[in-house]
Amino acid sequence: MIEFLETIDSFVWGPVMIAFLLGTHIYLTFRTGFIQRKLPQAIRMSVRRDPDGKGDISSFGALATALAATIGTGSIVGVATAILAGGPGAVFWMWIAGIFGIATKYVETYAAVKYRVRDKSGAMMGGAMFVWKRAFARADGSVPWWATLGAVAFAAFAVVATIGTGSAVQAAAISGIVTSAAPAIPAVAVAVVVVAAVAAVIFGGVRSIARVCEWLVPIMAGAYALGCVVIIAMNGGVIGETLGLIVECAFTPKAAFGGAVGSGLMMALQYGCARGLFSNESGLGTAPIVAAAAKTKNPAEQALVSMTGAFWSTVVICALTGIVLVSTMIVHPEIGQDILANPTIYTGAALASAAFAEIPYLGTPILVLGMCAFAYSTILGWSYYGNRCVAYLFGPKGIKPYQVIYVAVAFFGAIGVGDVVWTISDIGNALMAIPNIIAILLLSGMIARETRHFVYDDHLDEVADEPVPRVESPQL
């Protein structure tokens, strides 16, 4: 069974999916007139409050919640794994995937906000499922079967992915990190703490999640980035060599770190793009779910704010991690040789731990606390994604059972999760991306036209005249 699932996983996250995602990123970059050049303005917008906007939470709260779900252990361990598998050149392609992914994040968020709805209680709901149902509805209000299929497929695969990637995998990461650093602490104790900390927040709904993420994300990301800067300063003598090696290995075969790690163009491209695409989640359709709840005057305003998430998660955090790891392995080539002598599923974590151990006394605690905070915040963010998808599929009555299952899975993940959970959730991630990308590609022309009006013609303060419809049933 596990071999069969791993075969499916290798296929859905293989070259075809990478080409599909990266091709979408590049196409939408041109379609939106290189929306990336609006990043400085978008960053300024992300920290301001907009009391006049329609929504449930602030734009920054929506961004922080999405970043909480995005900047997870993959931003650390995922980068390390990419370097060990694809060589230093993987860092370059990860960075490239992040830059182009900014455009996809903008487009998918624009669509989610434009086609969001209010449920019976007045709460905002949005995401690819509502994009399919509203954007492609006929003039008489009926919805074609293929649009219904796209909506249901996205929501169903998202629920599977959130329970695996968002709950079990992250809880397992926290447990593994804590028990490795403090072997005297049993995994069951860690599981109980994780369950209590998660339940205390997610049962409070999106406002509760956003409040926690608004203060947790800046602190955890800032502390981790500071640790990276310290290590980069300590390795200052080889930073030029580090950057040169990253670029050189991105385009030419080359052995690195005393021959411990090889590199080739295709391997660097595949692992760099795959990890970069997974790191910023551009195209998966996850971040737009919470972005749809943001207070915003028009879709373009929140889309600009949300696209900064891809910048922070991949272009900044992953780039810092990559430079830290490559420079450390240049200074200490024996690290790579020792780690690759006994490769395991935790090889990437071992490399990250070895790099941060360079900082006397504080390095290991910073990494342990940082990875625990990243994993915890990911559990919170993904719980909201699953919450909205379950509400779409089963209505409000499905939310509480889902939350109970989500918390229970976190417990079992923390005391020991098998490879099958990782594999199933990985497949779910890929499959939820397909209907999301198809929808935004079909709508890209309309979004490009409206972007010219709101963004390039400077009408971002204009309130969109499209009302947000209230629906009795999420399924419309």
Short mmCIF file of C-alpha atoms in Angstrom, two decimals:
data_model
loop_
_atom_site.label_atom_id
_atom_site.label_comp_id
_atom_site.label_asym_id
_atom_site.label_seq_id
_atom_site.Cartn_x
_atom_site.Cartn_y
_atom_site.Cartn_z
CA MET A 1 0.00 0.00 0.00
CA ILE A 2 2.71 2.48 1.01
CA GLU A 3 4.71 1.69 -2.14
CA PHE A 4 1.62 2.34 -4.28
CA LEU A 5 1.00 5.69 -2.54
CA GLU A 6 4.66 6.66 -2.91
CA THR A 7 4.45 5.93 -6.64
CA ILE A 8 1.42 8.24 -6.92
CA ASP A 9 3.21 10.87 -4.84
CA SER A 10 6.29 10.75 -7.07
CA PHE A 11 4.08 11.17 -10.13
CA VAL A 12 1.88 14.04 -8.90
CA TRP A 13 4.90 15.97 -7.59
CA GLY A 14 7.08 14.99 -10.55
CA PRO A 15 8.32 17.06 -13.50
CA VAL A 16 4.82 17.49 -14.97
CA MET A 17 3.43 19.16 -11.83
CA ILE A 18 6.53 21.30 -11.41
CA ALA A 19 6.31 22.45 -15.03
CA PHE A 20 2.58 23.10 -14.59
CA LEU A 21 3.08 25.24 -11.48
CA LEU A 22 6.21 27.06 -12.62
CA GLY A 23 4.69 27.64 -16.06
CA THR A 24 1.61 29.14 -14.41
CA HIS A 25 3.81 31.42 -12.28
CA ILE A 26 5.67 32.71 -15.34
CA TYR A 27 2.51 33.11 -17.46
CA LEU A 28 0.68 35.04 -14.74
CA THR A 29 3.72 37.24 -14.19
CA PHE A 30 3.46 38.46 -17.78
CA ARG A 31 -0.37 38.49 -17.70
CA THR A 32 -0.41 40.84 -14.69
CA GLY A 33 2.23 43.16 -16.10
CA PHE A 34 4.91 41.95 -13.65
CA ILE A 35 2.86 42.63 -10.54
CA GLN A 36 6.03 41.88 -8.53
CA ARG A 37 7.16 45.48 -9.15
CA LYS A 38 4.39 46.60 -6.82
CA LEU A 39 5.97 44.76 -3.86
CA PRO A 40 7.19 47.90 -2.01
CA GLN A 41 3.69 49.37 -2.14
CA ALA A 42 2.15 46.01 -1.15
CA ILE A 43 4.45 45.72 1.89
CA ARG A 44 3.43 49.19 3.06
CA MET A 45 -0.24 48.30 2.60
CA SER A 46 0.14 45.07 4.59
CA VAL A 47 0.78 46.86 7.90
CA ARG A 48 -1.96 49.47 7.71
CA ARG A 49 -5.48 49.11 9.02
CA ASP A 50 -8.49 49.59 6.76
CA PRO A 51 -11.58 50.14 8.94
CA ASP A 52 -13.73 50.89 5.86
CA GLY A 53 -13.18 47.51 4.24
CA LYS A 54 -15.75 44.71 4.24
CA GLY A 55 -14.62 41.56 6.05
CA ASP A 56 -14.10 39.73 9.33
CA ILE A 57 -10.40 40.32 10.10
CA SER A 58 -7.75 42.88 9.20
CA SER A 59 -5.64 42.57 6.04
CA PHE A 60 -2.57 42.04 8.23
CA GLY A 61 -4.43 39.40 10.25
CA ALA A 62 -5.23 37.53 7.04
CA LEU A 63 -1.61 37.85 5.87
CA ALA A 64 -0.25 36.74 9.26
CA THR A 65 -2.55 33.70 9.32
CA ALA A 66 -1.48 32.74 5.78
CA LEU A 67 2.19 33.27 6.68
CA ALA A 68 1.70 31.20 9.83
CA ALA A 69 0.56 28.33 7.63
CA THR A 70 3.26 28.94 5.01
CA ILE A 71 6.42 29.54 7.05
CA GLY A 72 6.54 26.06 8.50
CA THR A 73 9.23 23.49 9.06
CA GLY A 74 9.54 23.27 5.26
CA SER A 75 11.18 26.70 5.28
CA ILE A 76 14.04 25.18 7.28
CA VAL A 77 14.11 21.42 6.81
CA GLY A 78 12.73 21.63 3.28
CA VAL A 79 15.58 23.89 2.18
CA ALA A 80 18.15 21.59 3.78
CA THR A 81 16.65 18.55 2.06
CA ALA A 82 16.68 20.36 -1.30
CA ILE A 83 20.37 21.22 -0.90
CA LEU A 84 21.35 17.67 0.05
CA ALA A 85 19.35 16.17 -2.83
CA GLY A 86 19.84 18.78 -5.55
CA GLY A 87 23.03 20.53 -4.54
CA PRO A 88 23.59 24.23 -3.73
CA GLY A 89 22.00 25.22 -7.05
CA ALA A 90 18.61 24.21 -5.64
CA VAL A 91 18.67 27.40 -3.54
CA PHE A 92 18.81 29.52 -6.71
CA TRP A 93 15.83 27.76 -8.32
CA MET A 94 13.89 27.90 -5.07
CA TRP A 95 14.40 31.66 -5.08
CA ILE A 96 13.31 31.93 -8.73
CA ALA A 97 10.16 29.89 -8.02
CA GLY A 98 9.39 32.26 -5.14
CA ILE A 99 9.76 35.40 -7.24
CA PHE A 100 7.49 34.19 -10.04
CA GLY A 101 5.10 32.64 -7.52
CA ILE A 102 4.25 36.13 -6.27
CA ALA A 103 2.10 36.69 -9.37
CA THR A 104 0.14 33.47 -8.85
CA LYS A 105 -0.49 34.38 -5.21
CA TYR A 106 -1.86 37.74 -6.37
CA VAL A 107 -4.20 36.22 -8.98
CA GLU A 108 -5.59 33.42 -6.81
CA THR A 109 -6.25 35.85 -3.95
CA TYR A 110 -7.94 38.32 -6.30
CA ALA A 111 -10.31 35.61 -7.49
CA ALA A 112 -11.06 34.41 -3.95
CA VAL A 113 -11.96 37.90 -2.68
CA LYS A 114 -13.98 38.78 -5.79
CA TYR A 115 -16.17 35.69 -5.53
CA ARG A 116 -16.46 35.35 -1.75
CA VAL A 117 -19.82 35.02 -0.02
CA ARG A 118 -21.34 35.44 3.45
CA ASP A 119 -22.88 32.51 5.27
CA LYS A 120 -26.16 32.71 7.24
CA SER A 121 -24.35 34.11 10.28
CA GLY A 122 -22.69 36.83 8.20
CA ALA A 123 -19.15 35.36 8.24
CA MET A 124 -17.10 35.63 5.06
CA MET A 125 -16.31 32.47 3.10
CA GLY A 126 -14.06 32.24 0.08
CA GLY A 127 -11.60 30.09 -1.81
CA ALA A 128 -11.33 28.13 -5.04
CA MET A 129 -14.60 26.27 -4.33
CA PHE A 130 -16.57 29.52 -4.43
CA VAL A 131 -14.58 30.78 -7.42
CA TRP A 132 -15.70 27.71 -9.38
CA LYS A 133 -19.34 28.01 -8.33
CA ARG A 134 -19.77 31.78 -8.83
CA ALA A 135 -17.38 32.69 -11.64
CA PHE A 136 -18.66 30.03 -14.03
CA ALA A 137 -22.37 30.12 -13.15
CA ARG A 138 -24.77 30.54 -16.07
CA ALA A 139 -26.92 33.65 -16.59
CA ASP A 140 -29.88 31.95 -14.91
CA GLY A 141 -27.80 31.18 -11.81
CA SER A 142 -27.40 27.45 -12.47
CA VAL A 143 -23.91 25.95 -12.20
CA PRO A 144 -22.46 23.58 -14.86
CA TRP A 145 -21.53 20.11 -13.63
CA TRP A 146 -17.86 20.66 -14.41
CA ALA A 147 -17.76 23.78 -12.23
CA THR A 148 -19.39 21.87 -9.37
CA LEU A 149 -16.83 19.10 -9.86
CA GLY A 150 -13.96 21.62 -9.68
CA ALA A 151 -15.36 23.12 -6.49
CA VAL A 152 -15.95 19.80 -4.73
CA ALA A 153 -12.58 18.37 -5.84
CA PHE A 154 -10.68 21.33 -4.45
CA ALA A 155 -12.53 21.32 -1.11
CA ALA A 156 -12.26 17.53 -0.66
CA PHE A 157 -8.54 17.34 -1.44
CA ALA A 158 -7.94 20.37 0.79
CA VAL A 159 -9.59 18.67 3.77
CA VAL A 160 -7.33 15.62 3.31
CA ALA A 161 -4.26 17.83 3.00
CA THR A 162 -5.07 19.93 6.07
CA ILE A 163 -5.50 16.92 8.35
CA GLY A 164 -2.22 15.41 7.16
CA THR A 165 0.08 18.33 6.39
CA GLY A 166 -1.47 20.79 8.80
CA SER A 167 -2.06 18.55 11.82
CA ALA A 168 -0.27 15.19 11.90
CA VAL A 169 2.96 16.14 10.14
CA GLN A 170 3.49 19.38 12.06
CA ALA A 171 2.68 17.77 15.42
CA ALA A 172 5.16 15.00 14.60
CA ALA A 173 7.77 17.66 13.82
CA ILE A 174 7.24 19.37 17.19
CA SER A 175 7.45 16.07 19.05
CA GLY A 176 10.57 15.01 17.18
CA ILE A 177 12.33 18.30 17.81
CA VAL A 178 11.51 18.44 21.53
CA THR A 179 12.27 14.81 22.32
CA SER A 180 15.58 15.02 20.42
CA ALA A 181 16.65 18.13 22.33
CA ALA A 182 15.32 16.81 25.67
CA PRO A 183 15.16 12.97 25.62
CA ALA A 184 13.74 12.90 29.15
CA ILE A 185 10.46 14.42 27.90
CA PRO A 186 8.11 11.67 26.65
CA ALA A 187 6.29 12.09 23.35
CA VAL A 188 2.92 11.68 25.09
CA ALA A 189 3.61 14.77 27.22
CA VAL A 190 4.46 16.76 24.11
CA ALA A 191 1.27 15.50 22.45
CA VAL A 192 -0.88 16.67 25.35
CA VAL A 193 0.67 20.15 25.31
CA VAL A 194 0.26 20.42 21.51
CA VAL A 195 -3.41 19.38 21.70
CA ALA A 196 -4.14 21.86 24.51
CA ALA A 197 -2.37 24.73 22.73
CA VAL A 198 -4.11 24.02 19.41
CA ALA A 199 -7.59 23.47 20.85
CA ALA A 200 -7.39 26.68 22.90
CA VAL A 201 -7.10 28.68 19.68
CA ILE A 202 -8.88 26.94 16.80
CA PHE A 203 -12.23 26.51 18.55
CA GLY A 204 -12.36 30.32 18.77
CA GLY A 205 -12.66 30.66 14.99
CA VAL A 206 -10.79 32.85 12.49
CA ARG A 207 -10.63 35.91 14.74
CA SER A 208 -8.94 33.89 17.48
CA ILE A 209 -6.49 32.32 15.03
CA ALA A 210 -5.69 35.70 13.45
CA ARG A 211 -5.07 37.34 16.84
CA VAL A 212 -2.52 34.71 17.81
CA CYS A 213 -0.82 34.75 14.40
CA GLU A 214 -0.59 38.57 14.33
CA TRP A 215 1.87 38.55 17.21
CA LEU A 216 3.40 35.07 16.83
CA VAL A 217 4.45 35.32 13.17
CA PRO A 218 6.51 38.54 13.40
CA ILE A 219 8.25 37.33 16.57
CA MET A 220 9.10 33.84 15.33
CA ALA A 221 10.15 34.95 11.85
CA GLY A 222 12.19 37.84 13.24
CA ALA A 223 14.01 35.66 15.78
CA TYR A 224 14.79 33.01 13.17
CA ALA A 225 15.97 35.61 10.63
CA LEU A 226 18.22 37.18 13.30
CA GLY A 227 19.77 33.80 14.00
CA CYS A 228 20.43 33.37 10.27
CA VAL A 229 22.05 36.82 10.06
CA VAL A 230 24.35 35.97 12.99
CA ILE A 231 25.51 32.76 11.29
CA ILE A 232 25.99 34.57 7.97
CA ALA A 233 28.14 37.15 9.79
CA MET A 234 30.18 34.36 11.41
CA ASN A 235 30.70 32.82 7.96
CA GLY A 236 31.33 36.23 6.39
CA GLY A 237 34.62 35.17 4.83
CA VAL A 238 32.95 32.64 2.55
CA ILE A 239 29.69 34.44 1.65
CA GLY A 240 31.06 35.47 -1.77
CA GLU A 241 32.07 31.87 -2.44
CA THR A 242 28.67 30.71 -1.17
CA LEU A 243 26.71 32.89 -3.59
CA GLY A 244 29.02 31.95 -6.45
CA LEU A 245 28.61 28.24 -5.72
CA ILE A 246 24.80 28.56 -5.57
CA VAL A 247 24.66 30.24 -8.98
CA GLU A 248 27.29 27.99 -10.57
CA CYS A 249 25.60 24.78 -9.37
CA ALA A 250 22.24 26.03 -10.65
CA PHE A 251 23.50 25.75 -14.25
CA THR A 252 26.43 23.30 -14.25
CA PRO A 253 27.18 19.87 -12.73
CA LYS A 254 29.56 20.28 -9.81
CA ALA A 255 30.56 18.37 -6.68
CA ALA A 256 30.45 20.44 -3.51
CA PHE A 257 31.43 20.30 0.14
CA GLY A 258 34.39 18.01 -0.31
CA GLY A 259 32.49 15.82 -2.76
CA ALA A 260 29.78 14.97 -0.22
CA VAL A 261 27.04 16.55 -2.31
CA GLY A 262 26.81 16.37 -6.09
CA SER A 263 24.86 18.70 -8.33
CA GLY A 264 23.31 18.69 -11.77
CA LEU A 265 21.09 21.12 -13.62
CA MET A 266 18.00 18.88 -13.65
CA MET A 267 18.35 17.78 -10.02
CA ALA A 268 18.92 21.35 -8.83
CA LEU A 269 16.00 22.60 -10.92
CA GLN A 270 13.63 19.83 -9.80
CA TYR A 271 14.35 20.00 -6.07
CA GLY A 272 14.72 23.77 -5.98
CA CYS A 273 11.44 24.43 -7.77
CA ALA A 274 9.56 21.70 -5.90
CA ARG A 275 10.63 22.97 -2.47
CA GLY A 276 10.16 26.59 -3.47
CA LEU A 277 6.67 25.93 -4.81
CA PHE A 278 5.75 24.00 -1.67
CA SER A 279 7.30 26.61 0.61
CA ASN A 280 5.26 29.60 -0.58
CA GLU A 281 2.12 27.57 -1.43
CA SER A 282 1.50 29.75 -4.50
CA GLY A 283 -0.97 27.86 -6.66
CA LEU A 284 -2.19 25.51 -3.92
CA GLY A 285 -5.17 27.77 -3.22
CA THR A 286 -4.73 27.73 0.56
CA ALA A 287 -3.84 31.33 1.46
CA PRO A 288 -6.79 32.80 -0.52
CA ILE A 289 -9.20 30.97 1.81
CA VAL A 290 -8.23 33.17 4.75
CA ALA A 291 -7.58 36.22 2.53
CA ALA A 292 -11.27 36.11 1.58
CA ALA A 293 -12.14 36.95 5.21
CA ALA A 294 -10.04 40.15 5.20
CA LYS A 295 -11.42 43.67 5.46
CA THR A 296 -10.70 45.21 2.06
CA LYS A 297 -12.25 47.77 -0.29
CA ASN A 298 -11.64 45.74 -3.44
CA PRO A 299 -10.03 42.44 -4.51
CA ALA A 300 -6.82 44.06 -5.76
CA GLU A 301 -6.08 45.64 -2.38
CA GLN A 302 -6.04 42.32 -0.50
CA ALA A 303 -4.37 40.50 -3.41
CA LEU A 304 -1.41 42.88 -3.18
CA VAL A 305 -1.16 42.33 0.57
CA SER A 306 -1.39 38.56 0.23
CA MET A 307 1.28 38.33 -2.46
CA THR A 308 3.85 39.63 0.03
CA GLY A 309 3.49 36.26 1.76
CA ALA A 310 5.29 34.52 -1.11
CA PHE A 311 8.04 37.13 -0.88
CA TRP A 312 8.60 36.69 2.88
CA SER A 313 8.36 32.91 2.94
CA THR A 314 10.53 31.99 -0.04
CA VAL A 315 12.47 35.01 -1.27
CA VAL A 316 13.53 35.99 2.28
CA ILE A 317 13.23 33.10 4.76
CA CYS A 318 14.21 30.29 2.37
CA ALA A 319 17.02 32.38 0.87
CA LEU A 320 18.46 33.14 4.33
CA THR A 321 18.23 29.46 5.24
CA GLY A 322 19.93 28.44 2.01
CA ILE A 323 22.84 30.86 2.45
CA VAL A 324 23.28 29.74 6.08
CA LEU A 325 23.36 26.04 5.20
CA VAL A 326 25.62 26.34 2.14
CA SER A 327 28.11 28.66 3.87
CA THR A 328 28.21 26.38 6.93
CA MET A 329 28.95 23.35 4.78
CA ILE A 330 31.75 25.25 3.01
CA VAL A 331 33.31 26.17 6.36
CA HIS A 332 32.69 22.67 7.77
CA PRO A 333 32.62 20.21 4.81
CA GLU A 334 32.70 17.30 7.25
CA ILE A 335 29.11 18.12 8.26
CA GLY A 336 27.74 17.06 4.90
CA GLN A 337 29.88 13.93 4.84
CA ASP A 338 28.79 12.86 8.33
CA ILE A 339 25.10 13.50 7.67
CA LEU A 340 25.00 11.78 4.28
CA ALA A 341 26.84 8.77 5.71
CA ASN A 342 23.64 7.91 7.58
CA PRO A 343 20.79 9.38 5.53
CA THR A 344 17.29 9.24 7.08
CA ILE A 345 14.00 11.12 6.76
CA TYR A 346 15.47 13.56 9.31
CA THR A 347 18.66 14.29 7.31
CA GLY A 348 17.50 17.83 6.50
CA ALA A 349 16.77 18.54 10.16
CA ALA A 350 20.22 17.26 11.11
CA LEU A 351 21.87 19.66 8.66
CA ALA A 352 19.87 22.62 9.99
CA SER A 353 20.74 21.65 13.57
CA ALA A 354 24.43 21.41 12.74
CA ALA A 355 24.39 24.87 11.15
CA PHE A 356 22.67 26.57 14.09
CA ALA A 357 24.94 24.80 16.55
CA GLU A 358 27.60 27.22 15.28
CA ILE A 359 26.09 29.90 17.55
CA PRO A 360 27.43 29.08 21.03
CA TYR A 361 24.78 28.33 23.66
CA LEU A 362 21.91 30.09 21.84
CA GLY A 363 21.98 28.48 18.39
CA THR A 364 20.29 25.18 19.21
CA PRO A 365 17.57 26.74 21.44
CA ILE A 366 16.78 29.30 18.70
CA LEU A 367 16.35 26.53 16.14
CA VAL A 368 14.30 24.29 18.46
CA LEU A 369 11.98 27.09 19.57
CA GLY A 370 11.77 28.46 16.04
CA MET A 371 10.82 25.14 14.48
CA CYS A 372 8.27 24.46 17.25
CA ALA A 373 6.72 27.90 16.70
CA PHE A 374 6.71 27.44 12.92
CA ALA A 375 5.05 24.03 13.21
CA TYR A 376 2.49 25.27 15.76
CA SER A 377 1.54 28.27 13.63
CA THR A 378 1.18 25.99 10.61
CA ILE A 379 -1.28 23.83 12.58
CA LEU A 380 -3.36 26.94 13.35
CA GLY A 381 -3.36 28.30 9.80
CA TRP A 382 -4.20 25.02 8.10
CA SER A 383 -7.01 24.35 10.58
CA TYR A 384 -8.83 27.38 9.21
CA TYR A 385 -8.36 26.20 5.63
CA GLY A 386 -9.92 22.86 6.50
CA ASN A 387 -12.66 24.58 8.51
CA ARG A 388 -13.87 26.56 5.47
CA CYS A 389 -13.64 23.59 3.10
CA VAL A 390 -15.61 21.38 5.48
CA ALA A 391 -18.21 24.14 5.86
CA TYR A 392 -18.52 24.23 2.07
CA LEU A 393 -18.91 20.47 1.73
CA PHE A 394 -21.12 19.73 4.74
CA GLY A 395 -22.39 23.06 6.04
CA PRO A 396 -21.79 24.56 9.54
CA LYS A 397 -22.68 21.26 11.21
CA GLY A 398 -19.47 19.73 9.90
CA ILE A 399 -17.12 22.26 11.51
CA LYS A 400 -17.06 20.97 15.12
CA PRO A 401 -16.54 17.30 14.14
CA TYR A 402 -13.73 18.39 11.83
CA GLN A 403 -12.06 20.40 14.60
CA VAL A 404 -12.26 17.44 16.98
CA ILE A 405 -10.71 15.14 14.34
CA TYR A 406 -8.04 17.73 13.57
CA VAL A 407 -7.00 17.98 17.22
CA ALA A 408 -7.10 14.20 17.69
CA VAL A 409 -4.88 13.67 14.64
CA ALA A 410 -2.40 16.16 16.11
CA PHE A 411 -2.19 13.98 19.22
CA PHE A 412 -1.55 10.78 17.27
CA GLY A 413 0.91 12.60 15.03
CA ALA A 414 2.90 13.74 18.04
CA ILE A 415 3.20 10.23 19.51
CA GLY A 416 4.30 8.68 16.22
CA VAL A 417 3.06 9.13 12.67
CA GLY A 418 3.75 6.69 9.86
CA ASP A 419 5.03 7.50 6.40
CA VAL A 420 1.56 6.83 4.98
CA VAL A 421 0.18 10.05 6.52
CA TRP A 422 2.98 12.12 5.04
CA THR A 423 2.45 10.55 1.62
CA ILE A 424 -1.35 10.90 1.56
CA SER A 425 -1.19 14.56 2.61
CA ASP A 426 1.49 15.25 0.00
CA ILE A 427 -0.78 13.78 -2.69
CA GLY A 428 -3.68 15.88 -1.40
CA ASN A 429 -1.57 19.03 -1.71
CA ALA A 430 -0.82 18.35 -5.35
CA LEU A 431 -4.38 17.36 -6.26
CA MET A 432 -5.94 20.45 -4.64
CA ALA A 433 -3.61 22.64 -6.69
CA ILE A 434 -4.93 21.34 -10.02
CA PRO A 435 -8.54 22.67 -9.86
CA ASN A 436 -7.28 25.90 -8.26
CA ILE A 437 -4.80 26.61 -11.05
CA ILE A 438 -7.25 25.72 -13.81
CA ALA A 439 -9.78 28.19 -12.37
CA ILE A 440 -7.35 31.11 -12.08
CA LEU A 441 -5.93 30.50 -15.55
CA LEU A 442 -9.45 30.66 -17.00
CA LEU A 443 -10.06 33.93 -15.13
CA SER A 444 -6.64 35.48 -15.71
CA GLY A 445 -7.84 37.73 -18.56
CA MET A 446 -10.56 39.32 -16.45
CA ILE A 447 -8.22 39.71 -13.46
CA ALA A 448 -5.57 41.32 -15.69
CA ARG A 449 -8.10 43.88 -16.96
CA GLU A 450 -9.34 44.75 -13.48
CA THR A 451 -5.76 44.92 -12.20
CA ARG A 452 -4.98 47.59 -14.76
CA HIS A 453 -7.89 49.63 -13.39
CA PHE A 454 -7.28 49.18 -9.65
CA VAL A 455 -3.47 48.92 -9.51
CA TYR A 456 -1.90 50.55 -12.54
CA ASP A 457 -4.51 53.31 -12.95
CA ASP A 458 -4.24 54.01 -9.21
CA HIS A 459 -7.79 53.24 -8.04
CA LEU A 460 -6.88 51.11 -5.02
CA ASP A 461 -8.99 53.30 -2.73
CA GLU A 462 -12.06 52.66 -4.84
CA VAL A 463 -14.71 50.51 -3.21
CA ALA A 464 -15.79 47.63 -5.43
CA ASP A 465 -19.48 47.99 -6.23
CA GLU A 466 -20.06 44.24 -6.34
CA PRO A 467 -22.08 43.15 -3.28
CA VAL A 468 -21.00 40.13 -1.27
CA PRO A 469 -23.98 37.76 -1.52
CA ARG A 470 -25.36 36.00 1.54
CA VAL A 471 -26.08 32.31 1.06
CA GLU A 472 -28.24 29.98 3.12
CA SER A 473 -26.14 26.98 2.15
CA PRO A 474 -22.36 27.13 1.45
CA GLN A 475 -22.92 24.82 -1.51
CA LEU A 476 -24.96 27.66 -3.05
#
